[in-house]
mmCIF file of the C-alpha atoms, coordinates in Angstrom:
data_MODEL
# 
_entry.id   MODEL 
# 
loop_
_atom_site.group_PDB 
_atom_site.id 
_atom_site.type_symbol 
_atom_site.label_atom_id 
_atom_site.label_alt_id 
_atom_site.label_comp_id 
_atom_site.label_asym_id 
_atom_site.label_entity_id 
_atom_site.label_seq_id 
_atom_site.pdbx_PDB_ins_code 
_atom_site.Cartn_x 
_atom_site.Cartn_y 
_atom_site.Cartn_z 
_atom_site.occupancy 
_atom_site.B_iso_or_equiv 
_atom_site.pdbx_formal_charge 
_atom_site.auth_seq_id 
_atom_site.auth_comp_id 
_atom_site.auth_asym_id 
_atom_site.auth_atom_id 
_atom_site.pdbx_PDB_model_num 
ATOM 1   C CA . UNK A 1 1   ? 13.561  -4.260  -38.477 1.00 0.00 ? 1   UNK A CA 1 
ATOM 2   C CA . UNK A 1 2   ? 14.479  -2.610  -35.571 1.00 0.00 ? 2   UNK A CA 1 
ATOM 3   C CA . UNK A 1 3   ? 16.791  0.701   -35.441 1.00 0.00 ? 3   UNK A CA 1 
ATOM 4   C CA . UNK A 1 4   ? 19.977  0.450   -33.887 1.00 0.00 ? 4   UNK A CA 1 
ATOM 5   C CA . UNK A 1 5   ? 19.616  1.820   -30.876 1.00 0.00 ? 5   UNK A CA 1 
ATOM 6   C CA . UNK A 1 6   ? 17.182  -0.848  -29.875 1.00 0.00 ? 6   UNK A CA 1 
ATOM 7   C CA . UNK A 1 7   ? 19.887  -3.859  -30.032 1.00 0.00 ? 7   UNK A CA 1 
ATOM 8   C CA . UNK A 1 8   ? 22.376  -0.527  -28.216 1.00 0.00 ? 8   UNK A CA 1 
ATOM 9   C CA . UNK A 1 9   ? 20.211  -0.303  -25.587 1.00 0.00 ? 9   UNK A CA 1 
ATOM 10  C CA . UNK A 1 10  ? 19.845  -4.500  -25.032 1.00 0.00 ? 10  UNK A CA 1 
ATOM 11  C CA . UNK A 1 11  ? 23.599  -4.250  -24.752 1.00 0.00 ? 11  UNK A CA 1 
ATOM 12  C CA . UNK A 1 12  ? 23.328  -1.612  -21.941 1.00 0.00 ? 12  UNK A CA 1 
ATOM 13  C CA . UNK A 1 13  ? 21.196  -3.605  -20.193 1.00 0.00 ? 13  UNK A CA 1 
ATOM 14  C CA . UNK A 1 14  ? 22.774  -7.326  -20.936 1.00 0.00 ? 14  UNK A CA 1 
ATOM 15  C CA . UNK A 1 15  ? 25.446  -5.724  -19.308 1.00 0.00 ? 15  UNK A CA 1 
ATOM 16  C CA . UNK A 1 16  ? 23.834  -4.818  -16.462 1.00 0.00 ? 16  UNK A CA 1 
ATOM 17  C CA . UNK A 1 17  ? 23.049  -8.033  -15.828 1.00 0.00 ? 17  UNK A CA 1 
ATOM 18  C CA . UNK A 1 18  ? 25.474  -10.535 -17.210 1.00 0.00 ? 18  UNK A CA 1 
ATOM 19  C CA . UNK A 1 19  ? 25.911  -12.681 -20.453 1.00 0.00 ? 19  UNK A CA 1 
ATOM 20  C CA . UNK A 1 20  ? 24.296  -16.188 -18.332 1.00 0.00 ? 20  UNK A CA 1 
ATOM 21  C CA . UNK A 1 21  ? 21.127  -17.606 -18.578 1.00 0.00 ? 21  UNK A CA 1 
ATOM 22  C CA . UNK A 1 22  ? 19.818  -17.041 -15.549 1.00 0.00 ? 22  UNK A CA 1 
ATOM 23  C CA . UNK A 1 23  ? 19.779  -13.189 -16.482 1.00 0.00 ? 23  UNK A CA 1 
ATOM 24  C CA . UNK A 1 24  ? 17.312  -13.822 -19.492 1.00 0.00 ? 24  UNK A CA 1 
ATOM 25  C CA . UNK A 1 25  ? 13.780  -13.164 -17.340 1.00 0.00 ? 25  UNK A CA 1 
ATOM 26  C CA . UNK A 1 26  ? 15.577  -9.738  -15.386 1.00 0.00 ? 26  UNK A CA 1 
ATOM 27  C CA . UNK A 1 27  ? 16.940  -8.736  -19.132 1.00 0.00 ? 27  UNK A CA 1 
ATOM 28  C CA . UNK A 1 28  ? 13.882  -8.588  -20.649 1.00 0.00 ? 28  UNK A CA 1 
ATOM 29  C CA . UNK A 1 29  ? 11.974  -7.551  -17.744 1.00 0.00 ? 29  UNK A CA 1 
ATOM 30  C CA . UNK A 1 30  ? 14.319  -4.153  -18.295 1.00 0.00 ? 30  UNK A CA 1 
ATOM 31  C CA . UNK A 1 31  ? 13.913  -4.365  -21.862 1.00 0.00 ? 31  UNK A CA 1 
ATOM 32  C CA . UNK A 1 32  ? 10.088  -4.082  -21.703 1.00 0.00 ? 32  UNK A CA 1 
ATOM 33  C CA . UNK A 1 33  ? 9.979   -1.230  -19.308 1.00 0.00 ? 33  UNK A CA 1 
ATOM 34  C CA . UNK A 1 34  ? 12.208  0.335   -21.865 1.00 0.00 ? 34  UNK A CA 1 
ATOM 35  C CA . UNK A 1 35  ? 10.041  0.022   -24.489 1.00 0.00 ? 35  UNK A CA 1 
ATOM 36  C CA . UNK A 1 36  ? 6.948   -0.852  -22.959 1.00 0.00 ? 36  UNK A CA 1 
ATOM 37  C CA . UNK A 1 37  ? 6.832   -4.323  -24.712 1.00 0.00 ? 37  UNK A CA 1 
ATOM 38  C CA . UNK A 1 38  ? 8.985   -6.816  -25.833 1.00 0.00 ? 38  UNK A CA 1 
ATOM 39  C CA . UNK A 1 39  ? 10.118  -6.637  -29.295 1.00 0.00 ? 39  UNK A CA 1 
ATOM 40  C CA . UNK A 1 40  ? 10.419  -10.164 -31.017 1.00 0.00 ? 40  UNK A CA 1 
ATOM 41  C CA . UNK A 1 41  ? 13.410  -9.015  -32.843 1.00 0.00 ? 41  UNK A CA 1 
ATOM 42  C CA . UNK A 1 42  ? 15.389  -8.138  -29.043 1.00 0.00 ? 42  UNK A CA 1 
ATOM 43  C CA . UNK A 1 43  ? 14.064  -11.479 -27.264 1.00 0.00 ? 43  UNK A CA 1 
ATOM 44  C CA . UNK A 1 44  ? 15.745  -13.312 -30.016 1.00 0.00 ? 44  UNK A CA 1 
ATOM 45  C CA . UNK A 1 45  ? 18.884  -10.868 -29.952 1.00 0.00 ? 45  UNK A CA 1 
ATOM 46  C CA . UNK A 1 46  ? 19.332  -11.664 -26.510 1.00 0.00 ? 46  UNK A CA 1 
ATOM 47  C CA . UNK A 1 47  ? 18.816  -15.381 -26.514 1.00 0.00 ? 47  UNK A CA 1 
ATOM 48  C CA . UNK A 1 48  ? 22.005  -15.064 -28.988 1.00 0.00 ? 48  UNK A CA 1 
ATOM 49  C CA . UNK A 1 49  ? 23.822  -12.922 -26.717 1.00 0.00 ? 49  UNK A CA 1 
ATOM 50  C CA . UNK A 1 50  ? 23.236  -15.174 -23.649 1.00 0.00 ? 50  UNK A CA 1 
ATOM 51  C CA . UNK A 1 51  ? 23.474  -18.513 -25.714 1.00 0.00 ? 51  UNK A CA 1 
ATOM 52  C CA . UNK A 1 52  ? 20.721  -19.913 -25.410 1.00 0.00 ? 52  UNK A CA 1 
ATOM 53  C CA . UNK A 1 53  ? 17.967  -21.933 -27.494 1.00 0.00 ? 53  UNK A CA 1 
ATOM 54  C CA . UNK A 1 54  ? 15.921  -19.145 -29.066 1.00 0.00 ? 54  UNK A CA 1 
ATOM 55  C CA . UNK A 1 55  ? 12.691  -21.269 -28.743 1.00 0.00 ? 55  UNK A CA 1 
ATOM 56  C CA . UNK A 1 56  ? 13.639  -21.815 -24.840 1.00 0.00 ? 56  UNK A CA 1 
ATOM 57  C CA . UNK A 1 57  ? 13.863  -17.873 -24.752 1.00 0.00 ? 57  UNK A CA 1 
ATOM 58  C CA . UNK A 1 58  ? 10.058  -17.347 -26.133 1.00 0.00 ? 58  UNK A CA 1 
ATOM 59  C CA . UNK A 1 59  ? 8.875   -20.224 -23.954 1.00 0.00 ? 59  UNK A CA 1 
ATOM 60  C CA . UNK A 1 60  ? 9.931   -18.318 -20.893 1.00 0.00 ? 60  UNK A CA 1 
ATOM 61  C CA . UNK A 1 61  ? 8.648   -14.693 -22.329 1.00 0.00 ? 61  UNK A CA 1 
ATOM 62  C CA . UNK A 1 62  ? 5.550   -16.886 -23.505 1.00 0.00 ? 62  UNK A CA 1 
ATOM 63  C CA . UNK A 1 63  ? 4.561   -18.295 -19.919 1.00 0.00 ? 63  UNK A CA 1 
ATOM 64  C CA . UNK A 1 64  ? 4.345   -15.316 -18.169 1.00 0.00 ? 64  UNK A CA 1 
ATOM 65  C CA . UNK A 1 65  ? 1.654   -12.612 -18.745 1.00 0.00 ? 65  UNK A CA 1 
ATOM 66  C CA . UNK A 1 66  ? 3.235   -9.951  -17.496 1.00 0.00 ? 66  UNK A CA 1 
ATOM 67  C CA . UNK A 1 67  ? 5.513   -10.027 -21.101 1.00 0.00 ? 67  UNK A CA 1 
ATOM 68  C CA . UNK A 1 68  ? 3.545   -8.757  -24.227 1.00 0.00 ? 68  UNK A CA 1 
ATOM 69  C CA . UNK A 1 69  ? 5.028   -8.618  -28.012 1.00 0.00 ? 69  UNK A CA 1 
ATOM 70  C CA . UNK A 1 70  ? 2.644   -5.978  -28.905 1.00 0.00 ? 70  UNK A CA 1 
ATOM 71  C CA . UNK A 1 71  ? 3.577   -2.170  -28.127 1.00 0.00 ? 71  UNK A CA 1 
ATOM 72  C CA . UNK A 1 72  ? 1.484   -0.869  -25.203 1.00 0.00 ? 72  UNK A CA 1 
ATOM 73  C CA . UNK A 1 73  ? 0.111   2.991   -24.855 1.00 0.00 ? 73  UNK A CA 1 
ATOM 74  C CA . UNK A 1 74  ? 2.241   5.508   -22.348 1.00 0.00 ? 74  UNK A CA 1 
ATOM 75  C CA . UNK A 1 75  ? -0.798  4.626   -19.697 1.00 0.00 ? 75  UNK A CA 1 
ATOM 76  C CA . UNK A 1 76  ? -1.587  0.725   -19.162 1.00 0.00 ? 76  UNK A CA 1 
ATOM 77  C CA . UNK A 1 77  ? -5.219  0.450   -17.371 1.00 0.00 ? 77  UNK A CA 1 
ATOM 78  C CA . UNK A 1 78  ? -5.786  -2.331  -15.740 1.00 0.00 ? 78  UNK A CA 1 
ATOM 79  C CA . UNK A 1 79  ? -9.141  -3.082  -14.995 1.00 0.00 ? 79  UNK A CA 1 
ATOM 80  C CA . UNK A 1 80  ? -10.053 -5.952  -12.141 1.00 0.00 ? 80  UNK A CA 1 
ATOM 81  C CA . UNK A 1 81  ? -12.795 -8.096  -12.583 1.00 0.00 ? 81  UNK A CA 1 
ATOM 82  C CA . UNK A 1 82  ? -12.209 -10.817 -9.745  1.00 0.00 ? 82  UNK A CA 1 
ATOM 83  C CA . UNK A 1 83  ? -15.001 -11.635 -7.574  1.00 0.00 ? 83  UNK A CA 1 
ATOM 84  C CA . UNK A 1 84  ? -15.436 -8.620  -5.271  1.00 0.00 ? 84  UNK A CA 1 
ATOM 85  C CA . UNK A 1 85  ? -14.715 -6.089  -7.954  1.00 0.00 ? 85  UNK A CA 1 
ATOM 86  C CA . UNK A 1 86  ? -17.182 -8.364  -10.615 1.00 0.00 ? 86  UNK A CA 1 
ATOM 87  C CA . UNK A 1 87  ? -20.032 -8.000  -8.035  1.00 0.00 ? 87  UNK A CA 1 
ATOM 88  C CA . UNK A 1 88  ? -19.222 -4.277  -7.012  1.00 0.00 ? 88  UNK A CA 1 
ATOM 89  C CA . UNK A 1 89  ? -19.956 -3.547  -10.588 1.00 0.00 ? 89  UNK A CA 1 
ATOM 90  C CA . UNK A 1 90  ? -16.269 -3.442  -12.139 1.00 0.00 ? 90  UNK A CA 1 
ATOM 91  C CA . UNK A 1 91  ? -17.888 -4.295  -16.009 1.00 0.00 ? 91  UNK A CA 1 
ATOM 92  C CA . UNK A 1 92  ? -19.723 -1.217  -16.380 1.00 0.00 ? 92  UNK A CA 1 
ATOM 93  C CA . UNK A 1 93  ? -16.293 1.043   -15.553 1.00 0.00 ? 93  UNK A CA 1 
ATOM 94  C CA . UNK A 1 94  ? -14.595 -1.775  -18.167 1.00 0.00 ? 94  UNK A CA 1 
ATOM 95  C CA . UNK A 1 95  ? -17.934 -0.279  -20.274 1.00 0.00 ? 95  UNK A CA 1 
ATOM 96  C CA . UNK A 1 96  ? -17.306 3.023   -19.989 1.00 0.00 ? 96  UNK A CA 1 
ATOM 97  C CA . UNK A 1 97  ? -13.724 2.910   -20.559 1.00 0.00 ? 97  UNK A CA 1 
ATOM 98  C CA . UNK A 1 98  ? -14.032 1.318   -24.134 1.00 0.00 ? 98  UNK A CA 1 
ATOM 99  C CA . UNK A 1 99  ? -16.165 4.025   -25.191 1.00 0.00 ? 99  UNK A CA 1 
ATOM 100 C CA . UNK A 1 100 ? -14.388 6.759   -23.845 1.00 0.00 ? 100 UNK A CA 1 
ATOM 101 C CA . UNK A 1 101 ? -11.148 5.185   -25.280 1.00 0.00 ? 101 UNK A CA 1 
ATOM 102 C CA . UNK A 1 102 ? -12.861 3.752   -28.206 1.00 0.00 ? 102 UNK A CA 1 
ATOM 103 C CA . UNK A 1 103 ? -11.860 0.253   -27.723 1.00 0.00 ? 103 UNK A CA 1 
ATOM 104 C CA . UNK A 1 104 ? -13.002 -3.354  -27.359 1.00 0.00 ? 104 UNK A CA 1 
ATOM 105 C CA . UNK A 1 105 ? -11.825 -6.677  -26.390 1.00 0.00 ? 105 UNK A CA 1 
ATOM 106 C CA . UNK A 1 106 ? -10.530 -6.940  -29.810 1.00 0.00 ? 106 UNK A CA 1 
ATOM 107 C CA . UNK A 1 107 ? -8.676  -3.423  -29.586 1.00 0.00 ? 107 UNK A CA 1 
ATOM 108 C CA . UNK A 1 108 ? -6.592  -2.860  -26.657 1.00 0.00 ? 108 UNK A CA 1 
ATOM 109 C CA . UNK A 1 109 ? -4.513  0.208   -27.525 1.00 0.00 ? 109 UNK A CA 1 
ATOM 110 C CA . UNK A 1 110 ? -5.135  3.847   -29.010 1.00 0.00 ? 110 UNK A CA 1 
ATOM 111 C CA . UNK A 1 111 ? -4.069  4.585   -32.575 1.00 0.00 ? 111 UNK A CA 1 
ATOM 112 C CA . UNK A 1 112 ? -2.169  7.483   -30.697 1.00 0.00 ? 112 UNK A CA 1 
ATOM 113 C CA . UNK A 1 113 ? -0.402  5.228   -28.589 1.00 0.00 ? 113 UNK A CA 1 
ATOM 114 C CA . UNK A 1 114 ? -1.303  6.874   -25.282 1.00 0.00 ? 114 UNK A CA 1 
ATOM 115 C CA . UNK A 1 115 ? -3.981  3.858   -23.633 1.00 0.00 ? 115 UNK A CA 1 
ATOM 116 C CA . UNK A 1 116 ? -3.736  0.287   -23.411 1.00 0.00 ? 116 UNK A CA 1 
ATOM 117 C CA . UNK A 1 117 ? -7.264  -1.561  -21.610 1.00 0.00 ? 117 UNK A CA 1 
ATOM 118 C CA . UNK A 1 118 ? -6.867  -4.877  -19.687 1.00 0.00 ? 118 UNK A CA 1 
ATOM 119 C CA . UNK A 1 119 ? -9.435  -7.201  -17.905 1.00 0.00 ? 119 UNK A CA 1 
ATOM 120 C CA . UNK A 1 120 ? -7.411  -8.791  -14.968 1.00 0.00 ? 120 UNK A CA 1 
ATOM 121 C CA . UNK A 1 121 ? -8.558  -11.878 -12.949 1.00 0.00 ? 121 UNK A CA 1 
ATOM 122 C CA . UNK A 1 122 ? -7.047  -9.863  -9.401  1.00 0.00 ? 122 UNK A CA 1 
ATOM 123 C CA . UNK A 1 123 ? -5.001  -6.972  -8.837  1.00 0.00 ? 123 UNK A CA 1 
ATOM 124 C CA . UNK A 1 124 ? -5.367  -7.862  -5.190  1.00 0.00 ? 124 UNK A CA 1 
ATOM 125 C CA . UNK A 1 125 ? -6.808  -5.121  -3.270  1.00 0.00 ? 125 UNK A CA 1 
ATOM 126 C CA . UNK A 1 126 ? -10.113 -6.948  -2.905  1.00 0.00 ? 126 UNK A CA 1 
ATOM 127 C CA . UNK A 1 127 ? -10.968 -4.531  -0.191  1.00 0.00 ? 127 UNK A CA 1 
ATOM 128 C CA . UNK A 1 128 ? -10.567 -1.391  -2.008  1.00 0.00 ? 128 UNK A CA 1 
ATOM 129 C CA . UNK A 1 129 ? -13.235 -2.982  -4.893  1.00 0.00 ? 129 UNK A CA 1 
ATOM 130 C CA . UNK A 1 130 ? -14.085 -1.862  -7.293  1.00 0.00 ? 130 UNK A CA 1 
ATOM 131 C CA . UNK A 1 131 ? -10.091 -0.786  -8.700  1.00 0.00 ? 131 UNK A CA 1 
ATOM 132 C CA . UNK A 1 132 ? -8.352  -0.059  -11.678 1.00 0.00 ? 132 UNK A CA 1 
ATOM 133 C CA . UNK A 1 133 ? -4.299  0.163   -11.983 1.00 0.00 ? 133 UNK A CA 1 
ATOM 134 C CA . UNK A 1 134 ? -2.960  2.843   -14.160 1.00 0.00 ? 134 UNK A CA 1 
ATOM 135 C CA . UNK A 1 135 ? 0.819   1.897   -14.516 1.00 0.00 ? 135 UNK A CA 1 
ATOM 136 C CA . UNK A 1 136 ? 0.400   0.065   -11.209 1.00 0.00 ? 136 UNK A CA 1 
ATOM 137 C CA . UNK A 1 137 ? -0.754  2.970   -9.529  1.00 0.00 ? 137 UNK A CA 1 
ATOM 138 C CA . UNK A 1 138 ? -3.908  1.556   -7.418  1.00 0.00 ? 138 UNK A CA 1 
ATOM 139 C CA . UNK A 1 139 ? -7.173  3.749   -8.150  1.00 0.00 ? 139 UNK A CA 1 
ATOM 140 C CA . UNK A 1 140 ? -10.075 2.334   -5.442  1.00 0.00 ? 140 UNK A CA 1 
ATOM 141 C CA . UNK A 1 141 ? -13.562 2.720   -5.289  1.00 0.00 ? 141 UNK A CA 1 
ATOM 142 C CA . UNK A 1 142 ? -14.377 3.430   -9.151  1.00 0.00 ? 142 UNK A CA 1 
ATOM 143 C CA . UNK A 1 143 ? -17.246 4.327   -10.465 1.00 0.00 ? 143 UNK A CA 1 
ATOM 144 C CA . UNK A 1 144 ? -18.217 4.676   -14.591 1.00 0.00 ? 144 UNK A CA 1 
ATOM 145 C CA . UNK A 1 145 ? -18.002 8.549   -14.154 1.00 0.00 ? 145 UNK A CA 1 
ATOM 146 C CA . UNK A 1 146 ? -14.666 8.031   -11.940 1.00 0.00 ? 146 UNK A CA 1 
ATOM 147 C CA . UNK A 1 147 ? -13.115 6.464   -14.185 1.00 0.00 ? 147 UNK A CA 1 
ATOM 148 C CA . UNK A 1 148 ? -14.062 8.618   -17.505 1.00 0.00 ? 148 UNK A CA 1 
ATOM 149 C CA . UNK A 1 149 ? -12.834 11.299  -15.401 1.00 0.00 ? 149 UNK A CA 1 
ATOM 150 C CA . UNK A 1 150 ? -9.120  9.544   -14.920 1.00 0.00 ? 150 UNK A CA 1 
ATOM 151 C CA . UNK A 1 151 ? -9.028  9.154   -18.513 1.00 0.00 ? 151 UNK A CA 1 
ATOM 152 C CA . UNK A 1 152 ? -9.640  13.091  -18.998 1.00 0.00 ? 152 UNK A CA 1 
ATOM 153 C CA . UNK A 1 153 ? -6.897  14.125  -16.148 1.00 0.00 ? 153 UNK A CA 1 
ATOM 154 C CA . UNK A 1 154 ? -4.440  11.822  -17.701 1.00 0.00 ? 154 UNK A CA 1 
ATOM 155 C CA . UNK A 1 155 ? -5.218  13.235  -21.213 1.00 0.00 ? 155 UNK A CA 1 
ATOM 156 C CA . UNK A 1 156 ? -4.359  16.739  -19.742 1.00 0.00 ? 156 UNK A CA 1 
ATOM 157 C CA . UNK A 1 157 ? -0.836  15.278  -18.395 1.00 0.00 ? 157 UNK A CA 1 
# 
């Protein structure tokens, strides 16, 4: 159950955009760079607010990756491992990230809430290979030791 100011907030931003269907995907696009994810409990809340099918509303947050129902850390990583990042050697900075974050494929986020690690197909700056993203900030060239050292700066921020 969410607190209060959660369905508050979805009102501010409803507002913002209008009670009509065609406001659902910019709604909860603002709604999960609120929160940094979408919470089930708001997508639903706003599919009531903007009268719509609640199943239509999950379909839409459903089909594009961008949304996510699980909470994300303050810093999203975003690791590339398209073609010229794979063969610039992208999966041993993936490697090195796990351990220095202590995750896996399985475990994306910290317990402290400050990381998330993702594996993208293309972050589209094939020429700057291999990159990582750090809340969509473009990091190029990265190397194991690069990238440990990111994780250190950003722990100091």
């Amino acid at each position: 159950m969410l607190d209060q100011t959660y369905y508050d907030k979805a009102d501010e931003i409803i507002a913002v955009h209008g009670e009509h269907q065609a406001a659902l995907i910019p709604i909860i696009q603002d709604i999960q760079s609120e929160y940094r994810y979408l919470p089930p409990e708001l997508l639903s809340y706003v599919a009531q607010k903007l009268r719509i099918n609640e199943a239509k509303a999950y379909s839409v947050a459903t089909f594009y990756e961008n949304f996510s129902f699980e909470p994300k850390g303050k810093y999203i990583i975003k690791v590339c491992d398209g073609t010229a990042c794979h063969v610039r050697k992208s999966i041993p900075i993936l490697e090195r990230l796990h351990s220095e974050l202590g995750l896996s494929a399985e475990k994306a986020t910290t317990d402290d809430m400050l990381f998330t690690l993702e594996t993208v197909s293309c972050l589209g700056a094939c020429g700057l290979a291999p990159v990582l993203t750090v809340n969509d900030k473009v990091y190029p060239g990265m190397t194991p030791d690069a990238a440990a050292e990111l994780i250190r700066e950003l722990r100091g921020a």
